[in-house]
């Protein structure tokens, strides 16, 4: 079995789900006492968040490249970013680190096509919804994307940072997210990409089917690891 390097801690709530689900997939497929060979480098998210708020993405690029390199130096044969938003730094990792990056968006696109979805609603941070590093990569693979209007994107983003990434999950926010998903369904979405792992923890039952980012990436990582 090949060793996977996970860039984690962004937030640690999502890292737990990645670690658990990848091991769960390995155990189910191989049985017995098998588990995944994983190296996890978990950052202090406050450092990453400070750079995000300063719009210093060059700083975040440098931080994640250094993390990925540590994982490779430690024996990882491929790396994966255990969070959606920080795939904004994926190009820097891909050109700087001598190991493949298992890209979350590619995993989601593959699963969406396999399940017959052609139009994905995308919910995540404002960068994920309003910039093209995420939706553009889906579109390039033949998946149409829909996002809320800008004001709603900012509302979704605020709930993520003020609540979800700090482990706070409220009924009011859950109801609002379901309302937003229903609106995107009415606009033509046939599935929703929960492009922030913590959204799946907030809204376990949704009005749209979903090729969720963590299970999609988990499947790709399991297939890659052998």
PDB file of C-alpha atoms in Angstrom:
ATOM      1  CA  UNK A   1       0.000   0.000   0.000  1.00  0.00           C
ATOM      2  CA  UNK A   2       1.349   3.413  -0.952  1.00  0.00           C
ATOM      3  CA  UNK A   3       1.671   6.170   1.631  1.00  0.00           C
ATOM      4  CA  UNK A   4      -0.529   9.282   1.381  1.00  0.00           C
ATOM      5  CA  UNK A   5       0.407  12.682   2.785  1.00  0.00           C
ATOM      6  CA  UNK A   6      -2.498  14.810   4.053  1.00  0.00           C
ATOM      7  CA  UNK A   7      -2.239  18.574   4.481  1.00  0.00           C
ATOM      8  CA  UNK A   8      -4.585  19.084   7.416  1.00  0.00           C
ATOM      9  CA  UNK A   9      -5.732  21.409  10.154  1.00  0.00           C
ATOM     10  CA  UNK A  10      -7.742  23.735   7.874  1.00  0.00           C
ATOM     11  CA  UNK A  11      -9.880  23.248   9.911  1.00  0.00           C
ATOM     12  CA  UNK A  12      -9.141  20.275  12.141  1.00  0.00           C
ATOM     13  CA  UNK A  13     -12.848  19.379  12.064  1.00  0.00           C
ATOM     14  CA  UNK A  14     -12.574  18.516   8.370  1.00  0.00           C
ATOM     15  CA  UNK A  15      -9.239  16.736   8.874  1.00  0.00           C
ATOM     16  CA  UNK A  16     -10.907  14.323  11.291  1.00  0.00           C
ATOM     17  CA  UNK A  17     -13.480  13.414   8.657  1.00  0.00           C
ATOM     18  CA  UNK A  18     -10.822  12.878   5.987  1.00  0.00           C
ATOM     19  CA  UNK A  19      -8.701  10.671   8.233  1.00  0.00           C
ATOM     20  CA  UNK A  20     -11.688   8.652   9.411  1.00  0.00           C
ATOM     21  CA  UNK A  21     -13.295   8.178   6.006  1.00  0.00           C
ATOM     22  CA  UNK A  22     -10.080   7.201   4.211  1.00  0.00           C
ATOM     23  CA  UNK A  23      -9.332   4.578   6.845  1.00  0.00           C
ATOM     24  CA  UNK A  24     -12.935   3.405   6.749  1.00  0.00           C
ATOM     25  CA  UNK A  25     -12.707   2.874   2.982  1.00  0.00           C
ATOM     26  CA  UNK A  26      -9.476   0.894   3.312  1.00  0.00           C
ATOM     27  CA  UNK A  27     -10.873  -1.248   6.129  1.00  0.00           C
ATOM     28  CA  UNK A  28     -14.044  -2.036   4.185  1.00  0.00           C
ATOM     29  CA  UNK A  29     -12.162  -2.968   1.036  1.00  0.00           C
ATOM     30  CA  UNK A  30      -9.297  -4.952   2.557  1.00  0.00           C
ATOM     31  CA  UNK A  31     -10.918  -6.202   5.754  1.00  0.00           C
ATOM     32  CA  UNK A  32      -9.247  -7.436   8.891  1.00  0.00           C
ATOM     33  CA  UNK A  33      -7.024  -4.940  10.659  1.00  0.00           C
ATOM     34  CA  UNK A  34      -6.062  -3.015   7.517  1.00  0.00           C
ATOM     35  CA  UNK A  35      -5.853   0.768   7.667  1.00  0.00           C
ATOM     36  CA  UNK A  36      -4.477   3.476   5.388  1.00  0.00           C
ATOM     37  CA  UNK A  37      -0.834   4.485   5.446  1.00  0.00           C
ATOM     38  CA  UNK A  38      -1.207   8.219   6.106  1.00  0.00           C
ATOM     39  CA  UNK A  39       1.166  10.989   7.039  1.00  0.00           C
ATOM     40  CA  UNK A  40      -0.748  13.985   8.429  1.00  0.00           C
ATOM     41  CA  UNK A  41       0.802  17.434   8.752  1.00  0.00           C
ATOM     42  CA  UNK A  42      -1.719  19.528  10.693  1.00  0.00           C
ATOM     43  CA  UNK A  43      -1.112  23.268  10.674  1.00  0.00           C
ATOM     44  CA  UNK A  44      -2.189  25.918  13.155  1.00  0.00           C
ATOM     45  CA  UNK A  45      -5.202  27.202  11.236  1.00  0.00           C
ATOM     46  CA  UNK A  46      -4.930  30.633  12.860  1.00  0.00           C
ATOM     47  CA  UNK A  47      -1.775  31.235  10.811  1.00  0.00           C
ATOM     48  CA  UNK A  48      -3.513  30.263   7.573  1.00  0.00           C
ATOM     49  CA  UNK A  49      -6.607  32.296   8.447  1.00  0.00           C
ATOM     50  CA  UNK A  50      -4.519  35.403   9.132  1.00  0.00           C
ATOM     51  CA  UNK A  51      -3.027  35.161   5.638  1.00  0.00           C
ATOM     52  CA  UNK A  52      -6.485  34.600   4.130  1.00  0.00           C
ATOM     53  CA  UNK A  53      -7.880  37.696   5.810  1.00  0.00           C
ATOM     54  CA  UNK A  54      -4.895  39.707   4.576  1.00  0.00           C
ATOM     55  CA  UNK A  55      -5.517  38.316   1.070  1.00  0.00           C
ATOM     56  CA  UNK A  56      -1.917  37.083   1.154  1.00  0.00           C
ATOM     57  CA  UNK A  57      -2.289  34.046  -1.056  1.00  0.00           C
ATOM     58  CA  UNK A  58       1.393  34.059  -1.958  1.00  0.00           C
ATOM     59  CA  UNK A  59       2.035  33.505   1.742  1.00  0.00           C
ATOM     60  CA  UNK A  60      -0.441  30.642   1.839  1.00  0.00           C
ATOM     61  CA  UNK A  61       1.106  29.165  -1.307  1.00  0.00           C
ATOM     62  CA  UNK A  62       4.497  29.164   0.398  1.00  0.00           C
ATOM     63  CA  UNK A  63       3.076  27.652   3.581  1.00  0.00           C
ATOM     64  CA  UNK A  64       1.294  24.789   1.830  1.00  0.00           C
ATOM     65  CA  UNK A  65       4.212  24.070  -0.490  1.00  0.00           C
ATOM     66  CA  UNK A  66       6.456  23.759   2.575  1.00  0.00           C
ATOM     67  CA  UNK A  67       3.929  21.444   4.232  1.00  0.00           C
ATOM     68  CA  UNK A  68       3.623  19.257   1.145  1.00  0.00           C
ATOM     69  CA  UNK A  69       7.397  19.062   0.844  1.00  0.00           C
ATOM     70  CA  UNK A  70       7.705  17.959   4.479  1.00  0.00           C
ATOM     71  CA  UNK A  71       5.239  15.170   3.792  1.00  0.00           C
ATOM     72  CA  UNK A  72       7.135  14.024   0.713  1.00  0.00           C
ATOM     73  CA  UNK A  73      10.430  14.201   2.593  1.00  0.00           C
ATOM     74  CA  UNK A  74       8.805  12.050   5.267  1.00  0.00           C
ATOM     75  CA  UNK A  75       7.884   9.342   2.783  1.00  0.00           C
ATOM     76  CA  UNK A  76       4.544  10.363   1.256  1.00  0.00           C
ATOM     77  CA  UNK A  77       4.214   9.175  -2.336  1.00  0.00           C
ATOM     78  CA  UNK A  78       1.291  11.504  -3.099  1.00  0.00           C
ATOM     79  CA  UNK A  79      -0.308  14.414  -1.274  1.00  0.00           C
ATOM     80  CA  UNK A  80      -3.860  15.644  -0.788  1.00  0.00           C
ATOM     81  CA  UNK A  81      -5.224  18.870   0.691  1.00  0.00           C
ATOM     82  CA  UNK A  82      -7.802  17.975   3.350  1.00  0.00           C
ATOM     83  CA  UNK A  83      -9.910  21.065   2.737  1.00  0.00           C
ATOM     84  CA  UNK A  84     -11.700  22.645  -0.217  1.00  0.00           C
ATOM     85  CA  UNK A  85     -10.708  26.306  -0.108  1.00  0.00           C
ATOM     86  CA  UNK A  86      -6.985  25.684   0.124  1.00  0.00           C
ATOM     87  CA  UNK A  87      -7.059  24.065  -3.310  1.00  0.00           C
ATOM     88  CA  UNK A  88      -6.586  27.685  -4.328  1.00  0.00           C
ATOM     89  CA  UNK A  89      -2.937  26.849  -3.529  1.00  0.00           C
ATOM     90  CA  UNK A  90      -2.950  23.612  -5.549  1.00  0.00           C
ATOM     91  CA  UNK A  91      -1.138  25.036  -8.611  1.00  0.00           C
ATOM     92  CA  UNK A  92       1.796  26.123  -6.446  1.00  0.00           C
ATOM     93  CA  UNK A  93       2.064  22.621  -4.968  1.00  0.00           C
ATOM     94  CA  UNK A  94       1.766  20.941  -8.352  1.00  0.00           C
ATOM     95  CA  UNK A  95       4.720  22.863  -9.799  1.00  0.00           C
ATOM     96  CA  UNK A  96       6.896  22.802  -6.672  1.00  0.00           C
ATOM     97  CA  UNK A  97       6.623  19.320  -5.172  1.00  0.00           C
ATOM     98  CA  UNK A  98       7.884  16.126  -6.796  1.00  0.00           C
ATOM     99  CA  UNK A  99       4.843  14.011  -5.967  1.00  0.00           C
ATOM    100  CA  UNK A 100       1.339  13.865  -7.438  1.00  0.00           C
ATOM    101  CA  UNK A 101      -1.425  15.954  -5.882  1.00  0.00           C
ATOM    102  CA  UNK A 102      -4.750  14.124  -5.680  1.00  0.00           C
ATOM    103  CA  UNK A 103      -6.964  17.092  -6.561  1.00  0.00           C
ATOM    104  CA  UNK A 104     -10.350  17.260  -4.872  1.00  0.00           C
ATOM    105  CA  UNK A 105     -12.131  18.961  -7.780  1.00  0.00           C
ATOM    106  CA  UNK A 106     -11.060  16.230 -10.197  1.00  0.00           C
ATOM    107  CA  UNK A 107     -12.437  13.645  -7.781  1.00  0.00           C
ATOM    108  CA  UNK A 108     -15.767  15.486  -7.532  1.00  0.00           C
ATOM    109  CA  UNK A 109     -16.036  15.826 -11.324  1.00  0.00           C
ATOM    110  CA  UNK A 110     -15.360  12.113 -11.794  1.00  0.00           C
ATOM    111  CA  UNK A 111     -17.968  11.110  -9.227  1.00  0.00           C
ATOM    112  CA  UNK A 112     -20.544  13.579 -10.594  1.00  0.00           C
ATOM    113  CA  UNK A 113     -20.194  12.144 -14.098  1.00  0.00           C
ATOM    114  CA  UNK A 114     -20.349   8.586 -12.789  1.00  0.00           C
ATOM    115  CA  UNK A 115     -23.612   9.393 -10.997  1.00  0.00           C
ATOM    116  CA  UNK A 116     -25.092  11.222 -13.988  1.00  0.00           C
ATOM    117  CA  UNK A 117     -25.003  14.791 -12.632  1.00  0.00           C
ATOM    118  CA  UNK A 118     -24.393  17.553 -15.158  1.00  0.00           C
ATOM    119  CA  UNK A 119     -25.143  20.721 -13.157  1.00  0.00           C
ATOM    120  CA  UNK A 120     -23.651  21.164  -9.697  1.00  0.00           C
ATOM    121  CA  UNK A 121     -24.591  23.789  -7.150  1.00  0.00           C
ATOM    122  CA  UNK A 122     -21.385  24.829  -5.381  1.00  0.00           C
ATOM    123  CA  UNK A 123     -21.497  25.933  -1.737  1.00  0.00           C
ATOM    124  CA  UNK A 124     -18.370  26.911   0.155  1.00  0.00           C
ATOM    125  CA  UNK A 125     -16.337  29.937   1.128  1.00  0.00           C
ATOM    126  CA  UNK A 126     -16.660  33.120  -0.909  1.00  0.00           C
ATOM    127  CA  UNK A 127     -13.374  32.389  -2.707  1.00  0.00           C
ATOM    128  CA  UNK A 128     -14.549  28.909  -3.660  1.00  0.00           C
ATOM    129  CA  UNK A 129     -17.856  30.180  -5.029  1.00  0.00           C
ATOM    130  CA  UNK A 130     -16.826  33.490  -6.599  1.00  0.00           C
ATOM    131  CA  UNK A 131     -13.381  32.698  -8.032  1.00  0.00           C
ATOM    132  CA  UNK A 132     -12.708  30.169 -10.786  1.00  0.00           C
ATOM    133  CA  UNK A 133     -10.013  27.928  -9.285  1.00  0.00           C
ATOM    134  CA  UNK A 134     -12.795  25.559  -8.178  1.00  0.00           C
ATOM    135  CA  UNK A 135     -15.820  26.143 -10.418  1.00  0.00           C
ATOM    136  CA  UNK A 136     -13.579  26.728 -13.434  1.00  0.00           C
ATOM    137  CA  UNK A 137     -11.891  23.365 -12.971  1.00  0.00           C
ATOM    138  CA  UNK A 138     -15.306  21.689 -12.802  1.00  0.00           C
ATOM    139  CA  UNK A 139     -16.484  23.554 -15.908  1.00  0.00           C
ATOM    140  CA  UNK A 140     -13.318  22.498 -17.768  1.00  0.00           C
ATOM    141  CA  UNK A 141     -14.347  18.882 -17.171  1.00  0.00           C
ATOM    142  CA  UNK A 142     -17.835  19.373 -18.573  1.00  0.00           C
ATOM    143  CA  UNK A 143     -19.708  20.050 -15.322  1.00  0.00           C
ATOM    144  CA  UNK A 144     -21.914  23.149 -15.306  1.00  0.00           C
ATOM    145  CA  UNK A 145     -21.843  25.034 -11.988  1.00  0.00           C
ATOM    146  CA  UNK A 146     -24.322  27.273 -10.181  1.00  0.00           C
ATOM    147  CA  UNK A 147     -23.579  29.476  -7.171  1.00  0.00           C
ATOM    148  CA  UNK A 148     -25.793  31.827  -5.130  1.00  0.00           C
ATOM    149  CA  UNK A 149     -25.866  35.564  -5.781  1.00  0.00           C
ATOM    150  CA  UNK A 150     -22.974  37.504  -4.274  1.00  0.00           C
ATOM    151  CA  UNK A 151     -24.860  38.629  -1.153  1.00  0.00           C
ATOM    152  CA  UNK A 152     -25.875  35.050  -0.382  1.00  0.00           C
ATOM    153  CA  UNK A 153     -22.319  33.858  -1.044  1.00  0.00           C
ATOM    154  CA  UNK A 154     -21.105  36.280   1.613  1.00  0.00           C
ATOM    155  CA  UNK A 155     -23.769  35.007   4.025  1.00  0.00           C
ATOM    156  CA  UNK A 156     -22.718  31.400   3.424  1.00  0.00           C
ATOM    157  CA  UNK A 157     -19.088  32.427   3.904  1.00  0.00           C
ATOM    158  CA  UNK A 158     -19.791  34.217   7.192  1.00  0.00           C
ATOM    159  CA  UNK A 159     -21.528  31.167   8.656  1.00  0.00           C
ATOM    160  CA  UNK A 160     -18.564  29.004   7.690  1.00  0.00           C
ATOM    161  CA  UNK A 161     -16.017  31.228   9.444  1.00  0.00           C
ATOM    162  CA  UNK A 162     -18.079  32.397  12.419  1.00  0.00           C
ATOM    163  CA  UNK A 163     -19.593  29.004  13.185  1.00  0.00           C
ATOM    164  CA  UNK A 164     -18.692  25.873  11.251  1.00  0.00           C
ATOM    165  CA  UNK A 165     -14.897  26.031  11.347  1.00  0.00           C
ATOM    166  CA  UNK A 166     -15.171  26.589  15.098  1.00  0.00           C
ATOM    167  CA  UNK A 167     -17.364  23.533  15.614  1.00  0.00           C
ATOM    168  CA  UNK A 168     -20.627  25.486  16.028  1.00  0.00           C
ATOM    169  CA  UNK A 169     -23.665  24.003  14.236  1.00  0.00           C
ATOM    170  CA  UNK A 170     -27.022  25.747  14.764  1.00  0.00           C
ATOM    171  CA  UNK A 171     -30.562  24.983  13.643  1.00  0.00           C
ATOM    172  CA  UNK A 172     -30.928  28.478  12.151  1.00  0.00           C
ATOM    173  CA  UNK A 173     -27.863  28.086   9.951  1.00  0.00           C
ATOM    174  CA  UNK A 174     -28.927  24.579   8.973  1.00  0.00           C
ATOM    175  CA  UNK A 175     -32.347  25.859   7.867  1.00  0.00           C
ATOM    176  CA  UNK A 176     -30.769  28.727   5.918  1.00  0.00           C
ATOM    177  CA  UNK A 177     -28.401  26.417   4.065  1.00  0.00           C
ATOM    178  CA  UNK A 178     -31.292  24.115   3.139  1.00  0.00           C
ATOM    179  CA  UNK A 179     -33.206  27.157   1.846  1.00  0.00           C
ATOM    180  CA  UNK A 180     -30.231  28.163  -0.304  1.00  0.00           C
ATOM    181  CA  UNK A 181     -29.875  24.630  -1.652  1.00  0.00           C
ATOM    182  CA  UNK A 182     -33.562  24.572  -2.586  1.00  0.00           C
ATOM    183  CA  UNK A 183     -33.131  27.847  -4.463  1.00  0.00           C
ATOM    184  CA  UNK A 184     -30.205  26.415  -6.429  1.00  0.00           C
ATOM    185  CA  UNK A 185     -32.269  23.298  -7.145  1.00  0.00           C
ATOM    186  CA  UNK A 186     -35.038  25.513  -8.541  1.00  0.00           C
ATOM    187  CA  UNK A 187     -32.432  27.180 -10.776  1.00  0.00           C
ATOM    188  CA  UNK A 188     -31.524  23.842 -12.327  1.00  0.00           C
ATOM    189  CA  UNK A 189     -28.934  22.158 -10.126  1.00  0.00           C
ATOM    190  CA  UNK A 190     -29.287  18.382 -10.082  1.00  0.00           C
ATOM    191  CA  UNK A 191     -26.739  17.926  -7.276  1.00  0.00           C
ATOM    192  CA  UNK A 192     -24.777  20.030  -4.807  1.00  0.00           C
ATOM    193  CA  UNK A 193     -21.028  20.055  -4.238  1.00  0.00           C
ATOM    194  CA  UNK A 194     -20.512  20.772  -0.544  1.00  0.00           C
ATOM    195  CA  UNK A 195     -17.268  22.588  -1.202  1.00  0.00           C
ATOM    196  CA  UNK A 196     -16.557  23.113   2.467  1.00  0.00           C
ATOM    197  CA  UNK A 197     -16.306  19.862   4.400  1.00  0.00           C
ATOM    198  CA  UNK A 198     -17.953  21.332   7.499  1.00  0.00           C
ATOM    199  CA  UNK A 199     -21.182  22.004   5.545  1.00  0.00           C
ATOM    200  CA  UNK A 200     -21.724  18.258   5.407  1.00  0.00           C
ATOM    201  CA  UNK A 201     -21.520  18.172   9.186  1.00  0.00           C
ATOM    202  CA  UNK A 202     -24.085  20.991   9.463  1.00  0.00           C
ATOM    203  CA  UNK A 203     -26.588  19.598   6.946  1.00  0.00           C
ATOM    204  CA  UNK A 204     -26.454  15.787   6.949  1.00  0.00           C
ATOM    205  CA  UNK A 205     -29.832  15.572   5.161  1.00  0.00           C
ATOM    206  CA  UNK A 206     -30.062  17.715   2.043  1.00  0.00           C
ATOM    207  CA  UNK A 207     -32.663  18.542  -0.647  1.00  0.00           C
ATOM    208  CA  UNK A 208     -30.154  17.706  -3.390  1.00  0.00           C
ATOM    209  CA  UNK A 209     -27.988  14.635  -3.925  1.00  0.00           C
ATOM    210  CA  UNK A 210     -24.308  15.292  -3.615  1.00  0.00           C
ATOM    211  CA  UNK A 211     -20.922  14.090  -4.808  1.00  0.00           C
ATOM    212  CA  UNK A 212     -19.477  15.383  -1.520  1.00  0.00           C
ATOM    213  CA  UNK A 213     -15.873  16.474  -1.575  1.00  0.00           C
ATOM    214  CA  UNK A 214     -14.610  14.229   1.218  1.00  0.00           C
ATOM    215  CA  UNK A 215     -16.134  10.941  -0.039  1.00  0.00           C
ATOM    216  CA  UNK A 216     -15.114  11.788  -3.624  1.00  0.00           C
ATOM    217  CA  UNK A 217     -11.523  12.461  -2.628  1.00  0.00           C
ATOM    218  CA  UNK A 218     -11.528   9.488  -0.265  1.00  0.00           C
ATOM    219  CA  UNK A 219     -12.440   7.223  -3.183  1.00  0.00           C
ATOM    220  CA  UNK A 220      -9.652   8.661  -5.318  1.00  0.00           C
ATOM    221  CA  UNK A 221      -7.117   8.326  -2.509  1.00  0.00           C
ATOM    222  CA  UNK A 222      -8.172   4.765  -1.793  1.00  0.00           C
ATOM    223  CA  UNK A 223      -7.860   3.855  -5.483  1.00  0.00           C
ATOM    224  CA  UNK A 224      -4.462   5.525  -5.728  1.00  0.00           C
ATOM    225  CA  UNK A 225      -3.033   3.990  -2.571  1.00  0.00           C
ATOM    226  CA  UNK A 226      -3.581   0.446  -3.753  1.00  0.00           C
TER     227      UNK A 226
END
